[in-house]
XYZ file of C-alpha atoms in Angstrom:
720
model
C -9.125 57.924 -16.549
C -10.153 60.558 -13.987
C -12.159 62.380 -16.545
C -14.137 59.113 -17.066
C -14.759 58.346 -13.492
C -14.123 60.890 -10.726
C -12.405 58.353 -8.407
C -8.822 59.540 -8.260
C -9.162 61.680 -5.095
C -6.167 64.125 -4.729
C -3.998 62.179 -7.254
C -2.736 64.210 -10.200
C -5.108 64.350 -13.234
C -4.094 63.864 -16.795
C -5.915 64.807 -19.831
C -6.752 62.187 -22.681
C -9.152 61.465 -25.342
C -11.754 58.834 -25.101
C -15.026 57.908 -27.035
C -18.084 59.121 -25.121
C -20.052 56.436 -26.959
C -18.229 53.788 -24.846
C -19.421 55.273 -21.608
C -23.107 56.104 -22.436
C -24.373 52.930 -23.990
C -27.510 52.375 -26.139
C -30.669 52.436 -24.143
C -32.909 49.336 -24.333
C -36.619 49.570 -23.777
C -38.878 46.987 -22.172
C -40.597 44.118 -23.991
C -37.673 43.861 -26.640
C -35.803 41.007 -28.274
C -32.379 41.727 -29.882
C -30.838 38.879 -31.929
C -27.596 38.939 -33.810
C -27.871 37.231 -37.206
C -25.105 34.662 -37.755
C -21.719 36.295 -37.052
C -22.787 39.854 -38.010
C -24.301 40.828 -34.773
C -21.361 42.943 -33.607
C -21.616 46.195 -31.698
C -18.386 47.996 -31.701
C -17.534 50.854 -29.391
C -20.790 51.141 -27.584
C -22.599 48.830 -24.972
C -26.248 48.153 -24.065
C -27.940 50.014 -21.034
C -31.048 48.561 -19.378
C -32.731 51.098 -16.953
C -36.049 50.606 -15.337
C -37.086 48.151 -17.866
C -38.120 44.363 -17.973
C -39.009 41.476 -20.225
C -35.832 41.529 -22.711
C -34.132 38.765 -24.569
C -30.566 39.341 -25.898
C -29.195 36.573 -28.112
C -25.979 36.173 -30.292
C -24.568 39.598 -29.831
C -20.829 40.479 -29.809
C -19.727 43.773 -27.978
C -16.264 45.005 -28.235
C -13.757 47.792 -28.273
C -15.203 50.029 -25.549
C -12.342 52.389 -24.747
C -10.144 49.298 -24.004
C -7.187 51.333 -22.968
C -9.327 52.732 -19.836
C -10.203 50.848 -16.863
C -13.633 52.414 -16.671
C -13.969 52.956 -20.520
C -17.452 51.428 -20.937
C -19.541 48.446 -20.002
C -20.860 45.842 -22.497
C -24.116 45.659 -20.418
C -25.333 47.932 -17.626
C -28.460 46.871 -15.764
C -30.317 49.220 -13.247
C -33.872 48.783 -11.852
C -34.661 45.866 -14.243
C -36.457 42.518 -14.146
C -36.863 39.518 -16.325
C -33.651 39.895 -18.584
C -32.522 36.883 -20.446
C -28.879 37.005 -22.191
C -27.445 34.185 -24.071
C -24.724 33.574 -26.641
C -23.165 36.984 -26.229
C -19.393 37.589 -26.708
C -17.739 40.418 -24.745
C -14.107 41.453 -25.602
C -12.139 44.669 -24.776
C -14.859 45.874 -22.352
C -15.637 45.887 -18.627
C -18.339 43.256 -19.565
C -21.135 43.269 -17.140
C -22.281 46.000 -14.419
C -25.476 45.552 -12.476
C -26.257 48.720 -10.514
C -28.591 49.062 -7.431
C -32.231 50.148 -7.792
C -34.812 47.628 -7.125
C -34.973 43.842 -7.049
C -34.506 42.452 -10.542
C -34.133 38.883 -12.110
C -31.346 38.236 -14.535
C -30.330 35.331 -16.436
C -27.007 35.162 -18.483
C -26.805 31.871 -20.310
C -24.176 30.381 -22.678
C -22.142 33.604 -23.155
C -18.421 34.005 -23.569
C -16.541 36.813 -21.807
C -12.891 36.984 -23.249
C -10.583 39.132 -21.122
C -7.734 39.179 -23.561
C -6.623 42.779 -23.944
C -3.851 44.892 -25.219
C -4.324 47.057 -22.116
C -4.892 45.731 -18.516
C -4.801 46.884 -14.984
C -1.883 44.492 -14.364
C -0.147 45.263 -17.552
C -0.332 41.456 -18.323
C -2.906 41.246 -20.876
C -5.628 40.057 -18.277
C -8.740 42.139 -17.978
C -9.619 42.772 -14.400
C -13.168 44.300 -14.048
C -15.188 41.446 -15.350
C -18.735 41.265 -13.893
C -19.770 43.642 -11.327
C -22.927 42.652 -9.400
C -23.943 45.534 -7.117
C -27.771 45.436 -7.056
C -30.018 45.661 -4.118
C -31.924 42.312 -3.825
C -30.846 41.086 -7.205
C -31.610 37.471 -7.976
C -29.182 36.360 -10.710
C -28.568 32.904 -12.555
C -25.283 32.642 -14.220
C -25.473 29.380 -16.260
C -23.397 27.762 -18.932
C -21.009 30.573 -19.605
C -17.272 30.706 -20.317
C -15.217 33.378 -18.605
C -11.622 33.229 -19.651
C -8.342 35.073 -19.600
C -9.298 37.608 -16.843
C -7.601 38.671 -13.613
C -10.436 39.364 -11.123
C -14.065 40.333 -10.241
C -15.596 37.669 -12.343
C -17.967 38.211 -10.456
C -17.764 40.730 -7.668
C -20.811 40.437 -5.395
C -21.988 43.273 -3.259
C -25.155 45.078 -2.031
C -27.593 42.250 -1.373
C -27.154 40.378 -4.693
C -27.846 36.687 -4.609
C -26.097 34.907 -7.329
C -26.713 31.183 -8.407
C -23.720 30.280 -10.653
C -24.068 26.848 -12.234
C -22.250 24.791 -15.059
C -19.938 27.795 -15.953
C -16.295 27.494 -16.905
C -13.700 29.872 -15.552
C -10.386 29.316 -17.647
C -6.942 30.792 -17.462
C -7.763 33.368 -14.654
C -4.553 35.011 -13.643
C -5.873 36.556 -10.403
C -9.139 35.666 -8.535
C -12.471 34.537 -9.941
C -14.761 35.575 -7.110
C -14.865 38.709 -4.922
C -17.431 40.215 -2.661
C -18.426 42.384 0.288
C -20.356 41.629 3.370
C -23.791 41.708 1.705
C -23.023 39.584 -1.291
C -24.338 35.957 -1.313
C -23.634 33.381 -3.923
C -23.991 29.555 -4.571
C -21.532 28.106 -7.021
C -22.058 24.549 -8.169
C -21.327 22.234 -11.071
C -18.757 24.724 -12.343
C -15.290 24.079 -13.650
C -12.334 26.156 -12.528
C -9.574 25.404 -14.985
C -6.062 27.023 -14.235
C -7.641 29.547 -11.891
C -4.907 31.177 -9.693
C -7.341 31.898 -6.894
C -10.901 30.848 -6.951
C -12.108 33.064 -3.934
C -10.329 36.129 -2.655
C -9.096 35.323 1.099
C -10.995 38.276 2.496
C -14.389 37.423 0.986
C -16.717 38.860 3.537
C -20.266 37.766 2.195
C -22.012 34.521 2.233
C -20.677 32.047 -0.228
C -20.793 28.358 -0.853
C -18.525 27.494 -3.767
C -18.799 23.898 -2.919
C -14.883 23.526 -2.845
C -15.334 20.152 -0.972
C -17.813 17.657 0.135
C -18.475 19.226 3.476
C -19.584 22.443 1.818
C -21.765 20.682 -0.717
C -23.450 18.754 2.113
C -24.202 21.896 3.980
C -26.642 22.792 1.312
C -28.923 19.877 2.017
C -31.090 21.466 4.692
C -31.603 24.673 2.543
C -32.033 23.246 -0.828
C -33.493 19.981 -0.152
C -30.575 18.486 -1.973
C -26.816 18.321 -1.996
C -25.473 20.766 -4.300
C -23.115 19.591 -7.201
C -19.501 19.990 -6.441
C -17.158 22.051 -8.562
C -14.374 20.719 -10.638
C -10.912 22.340 -10.218
C -8.352 21.701 -12.765
C -4.751 23.048 -12.932
C -2.492 23.294 -16.047
C 0.166 20.685 -16.649
C 2.908 22.873 -15.409
C 4.753 21.346 -12.615
C 6.969 24.295 -11.804
C 5.269 24.724 -8.373
C 4.890 21.078 -7.611
C 7.161 18.366 -6.007
C 6.861 15.345 -8.303
C 6.888 11.811 -7.043
C 6.816 8.676 -9.115
C 4.466 5.880 -8.727
C 5.909 2.307 -8.928
C 5.688 -0.831 -10.920
C 3.137 -2.732 -8.808
C 1.246 0.547 -8.409
C 0.507 0.635 -12.068
C -0.646 -2.915 -12.543
C -4.010 -2.583 -14.256
C -5.981 -4.666 -11.920
C -5.082 -2.207 -9.184
C -4.564 0.914 -11.002
C -8.150 1.816 -11.914
C -9.606 0.976 -8.543
C -10.886 3.694 -6.068
C -11.238 2.349 -2.651
C -13.318 3.421 0.461
C -12.715 2.201 3.934
C -15.373 3.026 6.617
C -14.710 2.841 10.495
C -17.751 3.094 12.919
C -17.126 4.481 16.206
C -19.724 4.477 18.984
C -18.443 7.847 20.281
C -18.996 11.361 19.066
C -15.700 12.611 17.522
C -14.538 16.050 16.691
C -14.571 15.860 12.791
C -12.465 19.113 12.311
C -9.690 17.847 14.668
C -9.558 14.594 12.673
C -9.241 16.634 9.506
C -6.680 18.989 10.834
C -4.382 16.161 12.183
C -4.634 14.156 9.015
C -3.743 17.260 7.084
C -0.799 17.851 9.332
C 0.422 14.372 8.912
C 0.609 15.044 5.005
C 3.223 17.766 5.513
C 5.671 15.527 7.296
C 8.578 14.233 5.271
C 7.480 11.853 2.249
C 4.113 11.500 3.772
C 3.376 14.685 1.786
C 3.273 12.385 -1.360
C -0.131 11.199 -0.099
C -1.381 14.892 -0.308
C -0.550 15.223 -4.001
C -2.529 15.121 -7.227
C -2.371 12.126 -9.674
C -1.094 13.075 -13.171
C -0.308 11.072 -16.217
C 3.617 10.937 -16.369
C 5.624 11.767 -19.327
C 7.693 8.421 -19.356
C 7.994 5.565 -21.768
C 5.868 3.249 -19.522
C 2.957 5.702 -18.997
C 3.349 5.369 -15.304
C 1.311 7.773 -13.227
C 2.987 10.632 -11.260
C 2.070 12.524 -8.016
C 2.271 16.124 -8.027
C 2.429 17.657 -4.543
C 1.911 21.371 -4.013
C 4.903 23.068 -2.448
C 2.397 24.831 -0.008
C -0.994 23.553 0.868
C -3.877 26.138 0.710
C -7.675 26.243 1.088
C -7.765 25.984 -2.656
C -5.265 23.176 -2.915
C -5.552 21.226 0.374
C -3.828 17.902 1.372
C -7.058 16.276 1.988
C -10.673 16.471 0.431
C -12.855 16.873 3.429
C -16.625 16.508 4.207
C -18.625 16.411 7.329
C -22.274 15.959 7.873
C -23.908 15.940 11.301
C -27.336 14.543 12.202
C -28.792 15.544 15.482
C -30.328 12.195 16.069
C -29.148 8.746 17.142
C -27.381 6.542 14.543
C -30.248 4.199 14.970
C -32.829 6.777 13.779
C -30.997 7.452 10.482
C -32.639 5.850 7.459
C -29.482 4.479 6.005
C -27.097 4.175 8.894
C -29.542 2.227 11.063
C -29.218 -0.585 8.235
C -25.549 -1.028 8.837
C -24.620 -4.632 9.268
C -24.911 -6.030 12.780
C -23.667 -9.543 14.009
C -26.320 -12.074 14.977
C -26.187 -15.591 16.495
C -26.491 -17.137 13.061
C -24.630 -16.708 9.714
C -26.045 -13.774 7.833
C -25.526 -11.524 4.741
C -26.256 -7.801 4.161
C -26.258 -5.637 0.952
C -22.725 -4.290 0.367
C -21.763 -0.881 -0.468
C -22.279 -0.144 -4.229
C -21.211 3.378 -4.693
C -20.163 6.686 -2.975
C -23.443 7.443 -1.443
C -23.390 4.197 0.445
C -20.185 5.359 2.173
C -21.661 8.876 2.932
C -19.591 10.371 0.098
C -21.286 13.470 -1.649
C -21.824 13.411 -5.484
C -18.896 14.983 -7.326
C -16.302 13.355 -5.231
C -13.693 11.347 -7.343
C -14.870 7.908 -8.052
C -12.481 6.806 -10.915
C -9.045 7.217 -11.965
C -9.929 9.681 -14.647
C -11.559 11.944 -11.817
C -8.138 12.098 -10.182
C -6.024 12.570 -13.259
C -8.204 15.191 -14.899
C -8.877 17.333 -11.823
C -6.943 19.107 -9.038
C -8.212 17.120 -6.390
C -6.388 15.468 -3.335
C -6.024 11.733 -3.532
C -6.984 11.327 0.125
C -10.705 11.968 0.785
C -11.935 12.222 4.474
C -15.846 11.888 4.870
C -17.172 12.090 8.351
C -20.928 11.661 9.480
C -21.585 12.357 13.172
C -24.607 11.560 15.087
C -25.721 12.081 18.782
C -23.974 8.794 19.776
C -21.799 7.619 16.892
C -19.436 8.712 14.149
C -18.719 7.169 10.729
C -15.266 7.941 9.394
C -14.614 6.983 5.703
C -11.458 7.467 3.887
C -11.128 7.186 0.075
C -8.100 6.960 -2.117
C -7.090 5.593 -5.573
C -5.685 2.146 -5.207
C -2.510 3.266 -7.206
C -1.515 5.101 -4.118
C -1.297 2.269 -1.493
C -2.581 -1.149 -0.561
C -4.418 -2.153 2.559
C -1.304 -2.609 4.593
C -0.393 0.923 3.448
C -3.722 2.130 4.693
C -3.124 0.672 8.096
C 0.260 2.607 8.284
C -1.539 5.706 7.383
C -4.055 5.188 10.161
C -1.334 4.540 12.783
C 0.633 7.660 11.785
C -2.509 9.840 11.731
C -3.279 8.542 15.210
C 0.148 9.590 16.430
C -0.250 13.073 15.015
C -3.620 13.371 16.430
C -2.165 12.465 19.899
C 0.437 15.116 19.475
C 3.308 12.741 19.080
C 4.668 13.539 15.651
C 7.892 11.970 16.900
C 6.118 8.592 16.571
C 5.347 8.997 12.858
C 7.583 6.480 10.991
C 9.446 7.557 7.910
C 8.065 6.520 4.601
C 10.586 4.419 2.553
C 10.433 4.141 -1.074
C 8.614 7.434 -1.800
C 10.796 7.836 -4.940
C 12.782 4.691 -5.310
C 10.948 1.460 -6.543
C 12.496 -1.258 -4.376
C 10.433 -3.968 -5.810
C 11.463 -3.038 -9.331
C 15.136 -3.178 -8.180
C 14.687 -6.533 -6.636
C 13.327 -7.726 -9.878
C 16.725 -7.366 -11.599
C 16.433 -9.703 -14.523
C 20.072 -10.000 -14.758
C 20.108 -12.051 -11.487
C 17.378 -14.481 -12.836
C 17.787 -17.896 -11.860
C 15.605 -21.221 -11.959
C 12.666 -19.721 -10.174
C 12.312 -17.035 -12.933
C 11.963 -19.738 -15.551
C 9.645 -21.630 -13.445
C 7.467 -18.567 -13.006
C 7.598 -17.903 -16.729
C 6.569 -21.380 -17.516
C 3.524 -21.335 -15.361
C 1.962 -18.229 -17.009
C -1.350 -18.928 -18.749
C -0.578 -18.087 -22.361
C -1.377 -18.900 -25.884
C -4.636 -20.726 -26.744
C -5.251 -21.433 -23.031
C -5.242 -17.711 -22.244
C -7.416 -16.994 -25.220
C -9.952 -19.584 -24.003
C -9.798 -18.294 -20.393
C -10.676 -14.706 -21.772
C -13.481 -16.042 -23.994
C -14.974 -17.941 -21.114
C -14.737 -15.018 -18.812
C -16.398 -12.757 -21.392
C -19.133 -15.290 -22.040
C -19.927 -15.319 -18.362
C -19.988 -11.529 -18.160
C -22.364 -11.527 -21.119
C -24.679 -14.124 -19.933
C -24.555 -13.372 -16.168
C -24.153 -9.542 -16.155
C -25.603 -8.906 -12.724
C -23.156 -9.098 -9.862
C -24.086 -8.174 -6.203
C -21.972 -6.967 -3.595
C -22.760 -8.418 -0.139
C -21.361 -8.580 3.339
C -21.212 -11.827 5.274
C -21.103 -12.298 9.072
C -20.089 -15.628 10.465
C -20.515 -15.805 14.363
C -17.571 -16.828 16.318
C -18.975 -20.108 17.606
C -19.870 -21.066 13.937
C -16.251 -20.473 12.803
C -14.778 -22.257 15.782
C -16.972 -25.342 14.938
C -15.946 -25.151 11.181
C -12.348 -24.840 12.241
C -12.470 -27.792 14.601
C -14.199 -29.796 11.997
C -11.265 -29.096 9.494
C -8.726 -30.018 12.088
C -10.376 -33.170 12.800
C -10.536 -34.065 9.200
C -6.820 -33.684 8.976
C -6.307 -35.625 12.081
C -8.164 -38.626 10.826
C -6.458 -38.266 7.378
C -3.040 -38.454 9.031
C -3.735 -40.817 11.744
C -2.794 -38.111 14.466
C 1.006 -38.252 13.461
C 2.420 -34.704 12.937
C -0.941 -33.305 12.084
C -0.587 -30.264 9.888
C -2.389 -27.230 10.875
C -4.824 -24.947 9.083
C -6.154 -21.578 10.052
C -9.818 -20.623 10.587
C -9.584 -18.555 7.376
C -8.375 -21.808 5.536
C -11.521 -23.549 6.873
C -13.863 -20.612 5.832
C -12.424 -20.561 2.276
C -12.776 -24.277 1.835
C -16.410 -24.112 3.044
C -17.091 -21.125 0.691
C -15.675 -22.767 -2.468
C -17.912 -25.872 -1.752
C -20.925 -23.626 -1.518
C -20.118 -22.001 -4.808
C -20.008 -25.307 -6.689
C -23.219 -25.848 -8.736
C -24.397 -29.374 -7.910
C -26.323 -29.674 -11.200
C -22.997 -29.485 -13.242
C -19.768 -31.218 -13.181
C -17.335 -29.190 -11.065
C -14.489 -27.255 -12.970
C -11.129 -26.778 -11.195
C -10.804 -23.502 -9.253
C -7.761 -21.350 -9.392
C -7.834 -19.441 -6.057
C -5.606 -16.355 -6.198
C -4.563 -14.665 -3.113
C -2.437 -11.600 -2.671
C 0.933 -11.847 -0.860
C 2.301 -8.903 1.080
C 5.946 -8.586 -0.054
C 6.709 -6.514 3.082
C 6.704 -9.628 5.340
C 8.117 -12.074 2.798
C 11.170 -10.441 1.322
C 14.194 -10.297 3.753
C 15.538 -7.130 1.900
C 12.344 -5.284 3.166
C 12.341 -6.402 6.746
C 13.904 -4.437 9.749
C 13.597 -1.280 7.662
C 13.785 2.066 9.278
C 10.280 3.222 8.275
C 7.265 1.878 6.408
C 6.364 1.171 2.785
C 3.061 3.160 2.010
C 2.649 1.859 -1.501
C 1.351 -1.294 -3.268
C 3.511 -4.188 -2.442
C 1.258 -7.100 -3.549
C 2.269 -10.159 -5.361
C -0.133 -12.882 -6.378
C -0.314 -16.510 -5.574
C -2.388 -19.091 -7.569
C -3.496 -22.425 -5.814
C -5.380 -24.739 -8.061
C -8.105 -26.973 -6.568
C -9.357 -29.982 -8.427
C -12.855 -31.461 -8.245
C -11.608 -34.387 -6.173
C -10.676 -31.885 -3.363
C -14.253 -30.777 -3.271
C -15.634 -34.490 -2.924
C -13.164 -35.232 -0.102
C -13.316 -34.000 3.591
C -13.465 -30.234 4.152
C -10.137 -30.395 6.222
C -8.191 -32.032 3.434
C -9.300 -29.221 0.780
C -8.311 -26.544 3.450
C -4.935 -28.224 3.811
C -4.371 -28.461 0.065
C -5.102 -24.592 -0.269
C -2.778 -23.804 2.667
C 0.138 -25.900 1.447
C -0.239 -24.740 -2.034
C 0.098 -21.125 -0.641
C 2.960 -21.915 1.656
C 4.962 -23.230 -1.276
C 4.636 -19.939 -3.213
C 5.927 -18.033 -0.137
C 9.478 -19.083 -0.691
C 11.671 -15.853 -1.146
C 13.227 -17.256 -4.342
C 9.843 -17.816 -5.798
C 8.746 -14.326 -5.053
C 11.890 -12.809 -6.520
C 11.208 -14.836 -9.690
C 7.812 -13.357 -9.925
C 9.262 -9.856 -9.421
C 11.723 -10.505 -12.248
C 8.824 -11.511 -14.386
C 6.780 -8.459 -13.511
C 9.929 -6.326 -14.341
C 10.498 -7.933 -17.702
C 6.860 -7.276 -18.618
C 6.929 -3.767 -17.258
C 10.139 -2.710 -19.178
C 8.257 -3.445 -22.378
C 5.128 -1.595 -21.380
C 2.925 -4.389 -20.258
C 0.972 -3.570 -17.011
C -1.287 -6.703 -16.732
C -0.312 -8.894 -13.936
C 0.626 -12.509 -15.244
C -2.092 -15.085 -14.523
C -0.926 -18.509 -13.370
C -4.381 -20.144 -13.325
C -4.871 -23.781 -14.474
C -6.222 -24.125 -18.093
C -10.034 -24.479 -18.001
C -10.334 -23.414 -14.353
C -12.703 -21.000 -12.623
C -10.969 -17.941 -11.113
C -11.751 -17.266 -7.517
C -10.077 -14.049 -6.039
C -9.660 -14.272 -2.271
C -8.097 -11.757 0.170
C -7.338 -12.113 3.808
C -7.015 -8.924 5.793
C -7.099 -10.195 9.244
C -3.544 -9.183 10.015
C -4.625 -5.589 9.384
C -5.932 -4.820 12.946
C -7.510 -1.433 12.740
C -9.210 -1.976 16.081
C -5.806 -1.405 17.519
C -4.216 0.882 14.787
C -6.969 3.416 14.908
C -6.722 5.371 18.278
C -8.902 8.550 17.800
C -9.234 9.012 21.529
C -7.976 12.687 21.522
C -10.869 13.641 19.139
C -13.696 12.102 21.481
C -16.155 14.748 22.387
C -18.658 12.303 24.024
C -17.705 8.799 24.801
C -20.325 6.008 24.685
C -22.102 5.170 27.824
C -22.404 1.517 27.152
C -21.127 -0.322 30.172
C -20.400 -3.424 28.011
C -17.929 -1.825 25.654
C -14.849 -3.836 24.909
C -12.578 -1.172 23.570
C -11.314 2.253 24.799
C -13.195 5.562 23.504
C -11.987 6.674 20.268
C -11.347 3.174 19.009
C -13.627 1.673 16.124
C -16.267 -1.076 16.806
C -16.513 -1.986 13.238
C -14.954 -1.334 9.869
C -15.525 -2.431 6.303
C -14.176 -1.632 2.824
C -14.989 -1.832 -0.893
C -14.262 -0.350 -4.256
C -16.159 2.586 -5.530
C -15.832 1.577 -9.090
C -15.524 -2.340 -9.043
C -16.211 -2.777 -12.756
C -17.763 -5.667 -14.813
C -14.837 -7.960 -14.168
C -15.144 -7.669 -10.293
C -16.849 -11.109 -9.675
C -15.986 -14.237 -7.937
C -14.310 -12.224 -5.240
C -14.245 -12.853 -1.537
C -12.512 -10.950 1.126
C -11.986 -12.130 4.682
C -12.126 -8.529 6.022
C -11.869 -8.548 9.866
C -12.556 -10.372 13.138
C -14.535 -7.970 15.354
C -14.191 -7.460 19.057
C -16.681 -10.295 19.592
C -14.601 -12.690 17.577
C -17.230 -12.678 14.688
C -15.670 -13.024 11.091
C -16.760 -10.393 8.466
C -16.334 -11.068 4.883
C -17.310 -9.255 1.741
C -17.756 -10.447 -1.844
C -18.885 -9.951 -5.365
C -21.000 -12.748 -6.808
C -23.870 -13.322 -9.197
C -27.310 -13.630 -7.478
C -27.375 -17.442 -8.253
C -23.967 -17.862 -6.336
C -25.203 -15.763 -3.440
C -28.163 -18.116 -3.279
C -25.992 -21.089 -3.028
C -23.839 -19.412 -0.182
C -27.122 -18.895 1.542
C -27.942 -22.347 1.277
C -24.513 -23.238 2.607
C -25.414 -21.178 5.925
C -27.764 -23.988 6.725
C -24.761 -26.532 6.928
C -23.103 -24.156 9.451
C -26.065 -23.783 11.863
C-alpha cells in the first residue's frame, strides 16, 4: 500500500505486487462521448482520467477490479481541472469509485449510476468498501442525481476544498458506516434522497456547511436562499428490532376508522416562545418511563391480527430523534403574514372560515408524514412538532398518527410536556397501558351477558348494511366535493339558542322536573335541522358520537396514571323526521337522552365484548348501529379537553404580549384548532364542537358538501 501512496509515514513498509494500470487510468480528451453497448461496456482493471478537459458524456460503462485488495489501488473516475462532464448509467465495483481533485472550478453531473461497494477486501474487513466518492476540488459545482450507492462504509461522498454539492433523488442503501463526511470548506445540499439502513447519515464532526434536510426545520431554512422549501429526505431502517424496544398498539388503536388518520393540532399564542426550548422539553418527556412509546416508529407487526407495533430506539440520536421538529421565524407581525393573518377570528355574528385542508395549512413542510404508510415505511418519529414564530405571536402544531392516541391522550401529552418545560418532571404522570390492552381485557367474551346480545342485535348487517354502503357510495360518486370549514358561534348566540331549547323543554313538560340539555345539545339540534333539505322528504339521521371509556368504566377510574392511547367507543342516536318538525328543545332532549342511555357501564362492556369478538377473528371495522335507511352524522364534542388550562408554556416565553386586555397568563394559548391531514373521501357529514374560547365563543369544524354548507349559512340567519 505504501508503494502505491506514500502516506504511511514512519510505519514499516512491505513489498507487494499490484497492477500499475489500476493507478494510472485511461486519459479522456475533451469533446468526447463514450457509450457502452448493451451489457458489454466493461472496463476491467483500469479507470478513466479527466484532466484539464471539458464537454464529455459517459454512458453505460461498468468499471471494475482496480487492485481491489488495496485501499488506494485505483479510481474508477478521476477529475481534475474539468468542466461540463456528464456521467450516467455507470456501474462501479471493486474500485475507489470517484475522485475529484482540485484545479479550477468545474461542473460535473453524475446521473443514474450504481456504485456497489461489495468487496472481498475492505478497510474494515467486513466486505463494505470505504473510500466511495472523494470531492476535493476547488470551487467545484456538482449535481449528484438519481444514483444508487450501496454496501459502502464511508465517504460517499467526502466534501472538502470548496466543493459545492447538490445531491437530489439518490438512494444510499445498506451503509455500514457513514454516508456523508466533510471538512470545513465542504458545502452540500441533500434533498429528496432516500437513506435506507444507513448506520450514520452524517459524521458527528462534520465541519462544513451542510443541509441534509433531516427534519422540517432544516428544510424550511432553505426558503430564503432557494426561493423554495427543499424536499425532505426519507430515512428507512431495516426491519431488525434488535436495537429497539417494541411496544404493541391495542385493539381500539387499530380500528380502521382511526388507524389511517393523521392528526394535526395547532395552538396560537399571542406571545413569542422559545421554539428550541419547547422541542427540547418535549423530547425529554419522551425519555421518561413509558412516555418513550410516543417517540417510537410505527411498524407492521408480525401477529395474526396485523396490529401495528411501535419500535422505540434504545437511545435517541440526532439521526433517530424522539420528535420530528421544524421551526420557521418571520420577522414580522402575525397580522402581516399572508396566510397567518387569515386565521379565524371571532366576530359578533355567526361565521365560517375555510378549514385546514393539508399539511401546509398547518405550517408543515413538504415531506412530513401525512399518511399511515409514511410512518410505517420510513424511520420517522410519530410526534411532529412544527413551530412558526413572529414578532408578536407563535403557532405550535403537533402532528401524530391517530393510531397512537385520541384527543384526551393528546391533552395528557400537553399537560406532561408543560410539567417538563417547567422543570417539574416529578409531576409527569405514569402512562398506564403502554403494553397491556386494558379494553381488550375488559371485553372478555366469556363474561358476556344480556348487554352483549343486545349490542350484537343492533348491528347494521345483512341487506340493510349492503344498502347503507351502496347509498354512501352513490353519494360519494354524485357529490364528490367535500369542504372543510370552521364555524364560530358567538357566546350570546349560543346562550340564546340554549335558553330557547330549555324553554321548549319547560313548555313540553309543564315545568315539572324539567330535564336539562347542554349548550352543545342545542347546537347539534340546530345544526341537524340546518342540514335537512327542505325540498326533499327528510330521512332519519343516525348521530354517532364518541364516548371516552376513561370516564365511563369504573375499572379505569382512580388509576395511578393516565391512558395515552385510543379509548373511544361509539354511541348511535337515531333521530326521526318528526323530531325535526317539533320544537328545537325536544329534539335536543331526544339526542341527549338517547346518549345517556348508552353510557351505562354494562352497555359499554357489551360493546367491548363485541369489539373483542370481531378483533379476535381479524375484523378491524367498528360495528355500525345506525338505523336502516338513515343518514349518518358523525359528531364529536371536545369541550372537556381544556387546552387553555392544560397548555402552560410560560417558561418558554421570550416576549409576552403587551395587550392590556388579555384574559390569560403568558405562555397559554388564545386559540386552538385541529383536523386530519388525510381525511379521505369518506370524511363527510362530520361536525366537531372543538372548543369554547376565552370569550365564551363556540368553535366548530366540519366536513360537508358545498350544498350543505350553504344550508348551514342560511341557518345562521335564524341565529342572528
